[in-house]
Coordinates of C-alpha atoms in Angstrom, one line a residue:
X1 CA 105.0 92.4 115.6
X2 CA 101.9 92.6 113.9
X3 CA 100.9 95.7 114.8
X4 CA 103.9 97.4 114.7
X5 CA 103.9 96.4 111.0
X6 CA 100.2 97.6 110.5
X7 CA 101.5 100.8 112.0
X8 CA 104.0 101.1 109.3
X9 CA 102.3 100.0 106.6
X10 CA 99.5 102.3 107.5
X11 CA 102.0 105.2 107.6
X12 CA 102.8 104.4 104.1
X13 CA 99.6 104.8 102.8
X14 CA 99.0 107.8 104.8
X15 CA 102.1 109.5 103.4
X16 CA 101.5 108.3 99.7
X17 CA 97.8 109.6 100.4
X18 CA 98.6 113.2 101.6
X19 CA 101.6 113.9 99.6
X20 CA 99.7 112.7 96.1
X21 CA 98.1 116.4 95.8
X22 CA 101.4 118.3 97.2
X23 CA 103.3 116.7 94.2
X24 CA 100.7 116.9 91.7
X25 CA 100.6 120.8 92.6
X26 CA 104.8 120.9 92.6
X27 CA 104.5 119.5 89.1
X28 CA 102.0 121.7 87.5
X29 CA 104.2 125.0 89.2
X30 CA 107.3 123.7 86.7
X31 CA 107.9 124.1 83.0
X32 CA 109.4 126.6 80.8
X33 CA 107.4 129.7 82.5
X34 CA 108.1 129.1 86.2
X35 CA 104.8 129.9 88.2
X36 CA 105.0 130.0 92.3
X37 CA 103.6 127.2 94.4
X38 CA 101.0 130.1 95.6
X39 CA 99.9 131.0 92.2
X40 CA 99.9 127.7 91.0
X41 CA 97.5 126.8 94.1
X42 CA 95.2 129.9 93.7
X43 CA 94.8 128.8 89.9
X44 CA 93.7 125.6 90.4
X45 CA 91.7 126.6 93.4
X46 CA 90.0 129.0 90.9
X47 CA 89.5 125.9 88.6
X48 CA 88.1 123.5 90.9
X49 CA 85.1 126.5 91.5
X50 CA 86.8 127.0 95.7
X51 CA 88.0 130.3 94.8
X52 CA 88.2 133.4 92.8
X53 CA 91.5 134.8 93.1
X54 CA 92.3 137.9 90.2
X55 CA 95.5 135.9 88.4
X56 CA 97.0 136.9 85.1
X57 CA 94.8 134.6 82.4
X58 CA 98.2 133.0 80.8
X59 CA 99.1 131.8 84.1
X60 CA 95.7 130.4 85.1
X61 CA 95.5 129.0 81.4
X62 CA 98.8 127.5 81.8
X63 CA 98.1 125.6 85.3
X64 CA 95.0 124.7 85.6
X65 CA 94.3 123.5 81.0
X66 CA 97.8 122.3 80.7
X67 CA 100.1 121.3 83.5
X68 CA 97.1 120.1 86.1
X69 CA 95.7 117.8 83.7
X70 CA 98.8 116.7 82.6
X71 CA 99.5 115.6 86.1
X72 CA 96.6 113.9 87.1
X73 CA 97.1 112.2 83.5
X74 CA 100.3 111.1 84.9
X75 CA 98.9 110.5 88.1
X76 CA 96.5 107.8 87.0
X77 CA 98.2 106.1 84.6
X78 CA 101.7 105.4 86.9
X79 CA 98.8 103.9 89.2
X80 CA 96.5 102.0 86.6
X81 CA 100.2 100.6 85.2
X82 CA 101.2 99.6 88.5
X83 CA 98.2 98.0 90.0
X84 CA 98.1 96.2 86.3
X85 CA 101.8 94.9 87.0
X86 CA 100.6 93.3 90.7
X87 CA 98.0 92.0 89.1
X88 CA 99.4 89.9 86.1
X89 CA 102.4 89.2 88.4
X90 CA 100.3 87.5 91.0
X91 CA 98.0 85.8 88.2
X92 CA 100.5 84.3 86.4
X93 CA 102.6 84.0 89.4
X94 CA 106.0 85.1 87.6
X95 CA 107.8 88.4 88.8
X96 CA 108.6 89.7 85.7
X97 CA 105.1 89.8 84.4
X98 CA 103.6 93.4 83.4
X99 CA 101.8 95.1 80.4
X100 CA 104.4 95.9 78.3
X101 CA 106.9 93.0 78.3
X102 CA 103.5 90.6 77.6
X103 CA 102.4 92.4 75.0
X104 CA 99.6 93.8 76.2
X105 CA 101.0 97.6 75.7
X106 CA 102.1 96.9 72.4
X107 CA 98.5 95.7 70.7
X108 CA 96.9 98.1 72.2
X109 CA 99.6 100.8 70.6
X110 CA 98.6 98.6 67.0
X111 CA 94.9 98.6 68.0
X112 CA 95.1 102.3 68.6
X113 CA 97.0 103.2 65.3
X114 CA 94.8 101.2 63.2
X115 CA 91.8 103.9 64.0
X116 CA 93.9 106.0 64.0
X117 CA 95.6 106.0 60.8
X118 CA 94.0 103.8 58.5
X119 CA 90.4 104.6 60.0
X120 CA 89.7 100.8 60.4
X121 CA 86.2 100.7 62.6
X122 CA 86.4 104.6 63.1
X123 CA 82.6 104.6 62.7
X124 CA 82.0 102.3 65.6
X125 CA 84.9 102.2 67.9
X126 CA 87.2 105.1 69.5
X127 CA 90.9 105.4 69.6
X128 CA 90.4 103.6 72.9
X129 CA 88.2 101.4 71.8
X130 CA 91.0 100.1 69.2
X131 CA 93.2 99.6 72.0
X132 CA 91.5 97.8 74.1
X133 CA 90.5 95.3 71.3
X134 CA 94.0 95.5 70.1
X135 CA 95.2 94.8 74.0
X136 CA 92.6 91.9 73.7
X137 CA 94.1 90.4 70.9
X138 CA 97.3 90.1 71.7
X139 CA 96.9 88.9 75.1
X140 CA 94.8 86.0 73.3
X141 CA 98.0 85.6 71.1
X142 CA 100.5 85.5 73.5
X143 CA 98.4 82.7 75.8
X144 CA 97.8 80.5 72.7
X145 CA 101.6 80.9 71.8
X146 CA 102.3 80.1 75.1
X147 CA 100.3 77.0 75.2
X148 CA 102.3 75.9 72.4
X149 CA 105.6 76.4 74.3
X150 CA 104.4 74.3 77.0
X151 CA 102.3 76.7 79.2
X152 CA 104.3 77.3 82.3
X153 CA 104.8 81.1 83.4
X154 CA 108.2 81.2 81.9
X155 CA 107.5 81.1 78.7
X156 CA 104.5 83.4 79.0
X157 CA 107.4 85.7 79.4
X158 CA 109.4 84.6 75.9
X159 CA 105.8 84.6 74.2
X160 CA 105.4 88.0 75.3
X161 CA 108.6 89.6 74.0
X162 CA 107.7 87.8 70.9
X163 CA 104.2 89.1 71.0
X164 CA 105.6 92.3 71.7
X165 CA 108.2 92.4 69.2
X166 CA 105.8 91.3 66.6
X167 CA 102.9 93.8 67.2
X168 CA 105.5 96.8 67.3
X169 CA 106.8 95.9 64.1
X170 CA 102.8 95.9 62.7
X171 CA 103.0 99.5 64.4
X172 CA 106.2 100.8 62.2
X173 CA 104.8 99.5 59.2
X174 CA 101.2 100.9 59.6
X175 CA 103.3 104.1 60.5
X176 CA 105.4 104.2 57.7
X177 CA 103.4 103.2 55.1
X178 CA 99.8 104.9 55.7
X179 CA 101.3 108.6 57.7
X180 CA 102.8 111.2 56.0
X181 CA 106.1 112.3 57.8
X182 CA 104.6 115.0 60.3
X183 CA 101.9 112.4 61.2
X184 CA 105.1 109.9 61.2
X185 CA 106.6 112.1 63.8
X186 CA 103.8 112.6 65.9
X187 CA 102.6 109.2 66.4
X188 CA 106.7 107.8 67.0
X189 CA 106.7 110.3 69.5
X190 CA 103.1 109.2 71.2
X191 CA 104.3 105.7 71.2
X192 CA 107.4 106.3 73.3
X193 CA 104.9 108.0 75.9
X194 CA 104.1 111.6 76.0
X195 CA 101.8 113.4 78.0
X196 CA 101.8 116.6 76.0
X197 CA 98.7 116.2 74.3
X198 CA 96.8 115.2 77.7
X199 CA 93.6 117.3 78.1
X200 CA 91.2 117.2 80.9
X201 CA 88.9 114.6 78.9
X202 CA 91.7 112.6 78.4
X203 CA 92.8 112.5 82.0
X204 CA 89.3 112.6 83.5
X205 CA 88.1 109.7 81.2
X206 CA 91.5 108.1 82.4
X207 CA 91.0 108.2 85.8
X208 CA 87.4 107.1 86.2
X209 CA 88.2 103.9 84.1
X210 CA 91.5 102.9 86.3
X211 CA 89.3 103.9 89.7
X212 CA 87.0 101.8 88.8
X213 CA 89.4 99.0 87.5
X214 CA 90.8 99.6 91.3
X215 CA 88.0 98.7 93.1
X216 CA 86.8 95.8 90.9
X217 CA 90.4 94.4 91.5
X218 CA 90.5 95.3 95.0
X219 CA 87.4 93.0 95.6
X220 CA 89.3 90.3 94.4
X221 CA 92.3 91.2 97.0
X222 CA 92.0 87.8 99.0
X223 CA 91.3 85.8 95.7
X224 CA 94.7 86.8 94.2
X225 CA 96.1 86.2 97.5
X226 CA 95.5 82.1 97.3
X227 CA 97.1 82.4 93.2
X228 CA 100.6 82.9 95.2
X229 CA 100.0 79.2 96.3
X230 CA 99.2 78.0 92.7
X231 CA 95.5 77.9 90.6
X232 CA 95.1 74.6 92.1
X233 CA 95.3 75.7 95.9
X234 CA 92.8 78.3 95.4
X235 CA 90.5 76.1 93.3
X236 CA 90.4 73.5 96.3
X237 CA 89.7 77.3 98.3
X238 CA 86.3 77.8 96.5
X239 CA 87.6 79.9 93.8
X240 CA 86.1 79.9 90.7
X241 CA 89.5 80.3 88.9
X242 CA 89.3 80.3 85.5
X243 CA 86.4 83.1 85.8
X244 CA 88.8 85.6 88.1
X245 CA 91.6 85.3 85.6
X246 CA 89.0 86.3 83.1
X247 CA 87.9 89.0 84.8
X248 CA 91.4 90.4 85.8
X249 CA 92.7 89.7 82.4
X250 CA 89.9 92.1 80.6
X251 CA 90.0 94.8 83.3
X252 CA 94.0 94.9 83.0
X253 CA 93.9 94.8 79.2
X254 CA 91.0 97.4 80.0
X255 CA 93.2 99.8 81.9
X256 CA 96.6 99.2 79.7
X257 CA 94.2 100.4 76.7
X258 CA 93.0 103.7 78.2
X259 CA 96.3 104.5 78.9
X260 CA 98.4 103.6 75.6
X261 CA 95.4 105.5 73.9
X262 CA 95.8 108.2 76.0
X263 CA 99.6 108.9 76.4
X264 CA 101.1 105.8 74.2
X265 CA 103.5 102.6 75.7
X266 CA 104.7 103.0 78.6
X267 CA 107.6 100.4 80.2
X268 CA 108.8 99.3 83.8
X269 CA 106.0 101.0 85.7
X270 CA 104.2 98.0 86.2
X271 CA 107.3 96.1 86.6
X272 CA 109.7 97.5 89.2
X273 CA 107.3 99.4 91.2
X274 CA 105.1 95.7 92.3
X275 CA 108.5 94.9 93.6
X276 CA 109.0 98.1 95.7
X277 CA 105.9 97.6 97.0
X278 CA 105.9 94.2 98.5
X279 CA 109.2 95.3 100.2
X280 CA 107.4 97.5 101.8
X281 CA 104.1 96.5 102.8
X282 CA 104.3 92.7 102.3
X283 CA 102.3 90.5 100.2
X284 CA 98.5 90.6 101.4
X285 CA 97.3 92.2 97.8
X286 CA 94.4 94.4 100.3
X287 CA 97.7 96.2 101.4
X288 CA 99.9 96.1 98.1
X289 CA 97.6 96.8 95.6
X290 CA 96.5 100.7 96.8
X291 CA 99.9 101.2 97.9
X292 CA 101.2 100.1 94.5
X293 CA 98.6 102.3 93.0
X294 CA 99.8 105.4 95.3
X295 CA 103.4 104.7 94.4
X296 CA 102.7 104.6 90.7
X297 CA 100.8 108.1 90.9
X298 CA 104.3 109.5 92.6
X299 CA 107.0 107.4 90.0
X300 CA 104.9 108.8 87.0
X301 CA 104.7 112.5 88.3
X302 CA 108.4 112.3 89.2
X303 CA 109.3 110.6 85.7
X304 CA 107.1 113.6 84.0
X305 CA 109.3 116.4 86.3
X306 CA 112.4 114.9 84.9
X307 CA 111.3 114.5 81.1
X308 CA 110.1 118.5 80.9
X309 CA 113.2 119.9 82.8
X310 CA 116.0 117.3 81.7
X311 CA 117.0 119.7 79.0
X312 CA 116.4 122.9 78.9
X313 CA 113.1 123.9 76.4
X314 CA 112.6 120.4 75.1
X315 CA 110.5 117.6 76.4
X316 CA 111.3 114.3 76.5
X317 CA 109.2 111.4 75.7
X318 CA 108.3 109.6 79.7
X319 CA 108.8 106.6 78.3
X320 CA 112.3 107.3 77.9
X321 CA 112.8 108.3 81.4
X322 CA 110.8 105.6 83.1
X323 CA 113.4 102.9 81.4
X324 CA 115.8 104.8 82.2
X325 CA 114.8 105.0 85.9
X326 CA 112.9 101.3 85.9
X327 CA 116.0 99.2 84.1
X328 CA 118.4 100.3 86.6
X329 CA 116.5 99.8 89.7
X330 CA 114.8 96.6 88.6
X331 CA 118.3 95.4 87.7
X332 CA 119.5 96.4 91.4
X333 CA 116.2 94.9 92.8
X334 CA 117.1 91.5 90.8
X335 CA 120.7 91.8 92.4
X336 CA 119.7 92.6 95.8
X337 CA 116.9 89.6 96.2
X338 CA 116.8 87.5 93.1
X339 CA 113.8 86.3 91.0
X340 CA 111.3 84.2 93.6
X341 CA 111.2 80.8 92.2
X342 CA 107.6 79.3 92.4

């Protein structure tokens, strides 16, 4: 039984693994000027330095500056939201834990438009770096609210729509009192996720953080693995918990930041796709967490498809689509098996 199931689970990751760059190619071939998988392969080919194929400029332009970015944007950031949901799921051992229903997505939207709008620490920090101190912060709020509630993982949950509520209304108000109305426009429209502005810095500086977030997390696998049995079981295991939660908590609010800066708040990723994953490869988090990763890169890419061709010659924000998607299926996963009850 064992090995049939590390056969499958193996499979899994292979598939996810090999079909990743088939998809991210399929996506950057669609959009308003329809380009053919063969062009769309020579051109970023020709971009990656392999080859040197004669393509018309406005195509190459269009593939390999635009879409390809734009999909290894959405790529990443499914992942980095996904492995971010397994994590804070399995820390604070409640199943509907994830960035944006804790908060977490929503200070580092107020963090971000701070810099951006009212230029608060624009000398020393980035865009990111707002974020991730605004991510910081409200994390630190939502625990100490918490606290007050009682503590358990349940109210984590209430604190964090609170949180969240709270820190989104900051966000309209900074919006609607310090941007004009095209700036009004542009940042409500970043805030409901959009990858249309996604350049190559943007995804590049994207992916290297969330890789790197990866494999610090995955070297934790077997310590999150003894937090399903309570803080207290691993502690008697050797595990320094209070440090771990630490460390998982700034590299989560680390990787939530880099992507609200980059493409705004983004829901349900790193809620319903934690779920699909242990139904498929179990609980072990050395198994879930690249699988969950891998199926994050594919949900995003799929949610991007469906905001740029859901009506013809306008874009949607992916925000939208990913509740729209998530809500139902996390609603049909909640049917189908129930909330665990630790």
């Amino acid at each position: 039984m064992r090995t049939a199931n590390f056969i499958r689970v193996a499979l899994i990751f292979m598939a996810g693994l090999l079909s990743l760059p088939v998809m991210m190619v399929f996506s950057a071939s669609i959009g308003d000027m329809p380009i053919s998988l063969t062009d769309t392969t020579r051109a970023i080919t020709n971009g990656l330095g392999i080859t040197h194929y004669d393509l018309p400029p406005v195509e190459a332009g269009i593939v390999w500056q635009y879409r390809m970015s734009r999909a290894l944007m959405a790529a990443c950031s499914g992942g980095g939201l996904a492995i971010c949901g397994l994590v804070l799921q399995s820390l604070l051992r409640n199943p509907l834990a994830e960035p944006y229903l804790l908060g977490i997505s929503a200070g580092a939207s107020t963090g971000a438009v701070v810099v951006m709008l009212l230029g608060v620490g624009s000398s020393v920090v980035s865009v990111g770096g707002g974020a991730f101190t605004g991510a910081c912060l409200a994390f630190a709020f939502i625990l100490l609210l918490s606290r007050g509630m009682g503590g358990n993982t349940g109210r984590i949950i209430l604190a964090g729509i609170a949180g969240t509520q709270l820190f989104n209304a900051l966000t309209s108000y900074i919006v609607s009192t310090a941007a004009n109305a095209e700036q009004s426009r542009g940042v409500m429209f970043w805030l409901l996720g959009s990858l249309s502005g996604v350049r190559w810095a943007d995804a590049i500086l994207c992916s290297v953080v969330i890789l790197a977030g990866l494999l610090v997390i995955m070297r934790y696998a077997r310590t999150l693995d003894t937090f399903s049995f309570g803080s207290e079981v691993s502690a008697t295991l050797g595990t320094q918990v209070t440090a771990v939660r630490i460390v998982l908590l700034l590299i989560t609010a680390l990787i939530t930041a880099v992507i609200v800066s980059s493409i705004g708040a983004v829901g349900f990723v790193g809620l319903v796709i934690p779920h699909v994953t242990r139904m498929l490869a179990g609980h072990r988090h050395l198994v879930t967490l690249p699988i969950a990763f891998l199926a994050g890169c594919h949900f995003m890419i799929i949610a991007d498809l469906i905001s740029r061709t859901l009506i013809a010659h306008q874009v949607l924000p992916v925000g939208v689509v990913t509740a729209l998607i998530g809500a139902p299926a996390f609603a049909f996963i909640l049917y189908q098996r129930g909330v665990p009850q630790r």
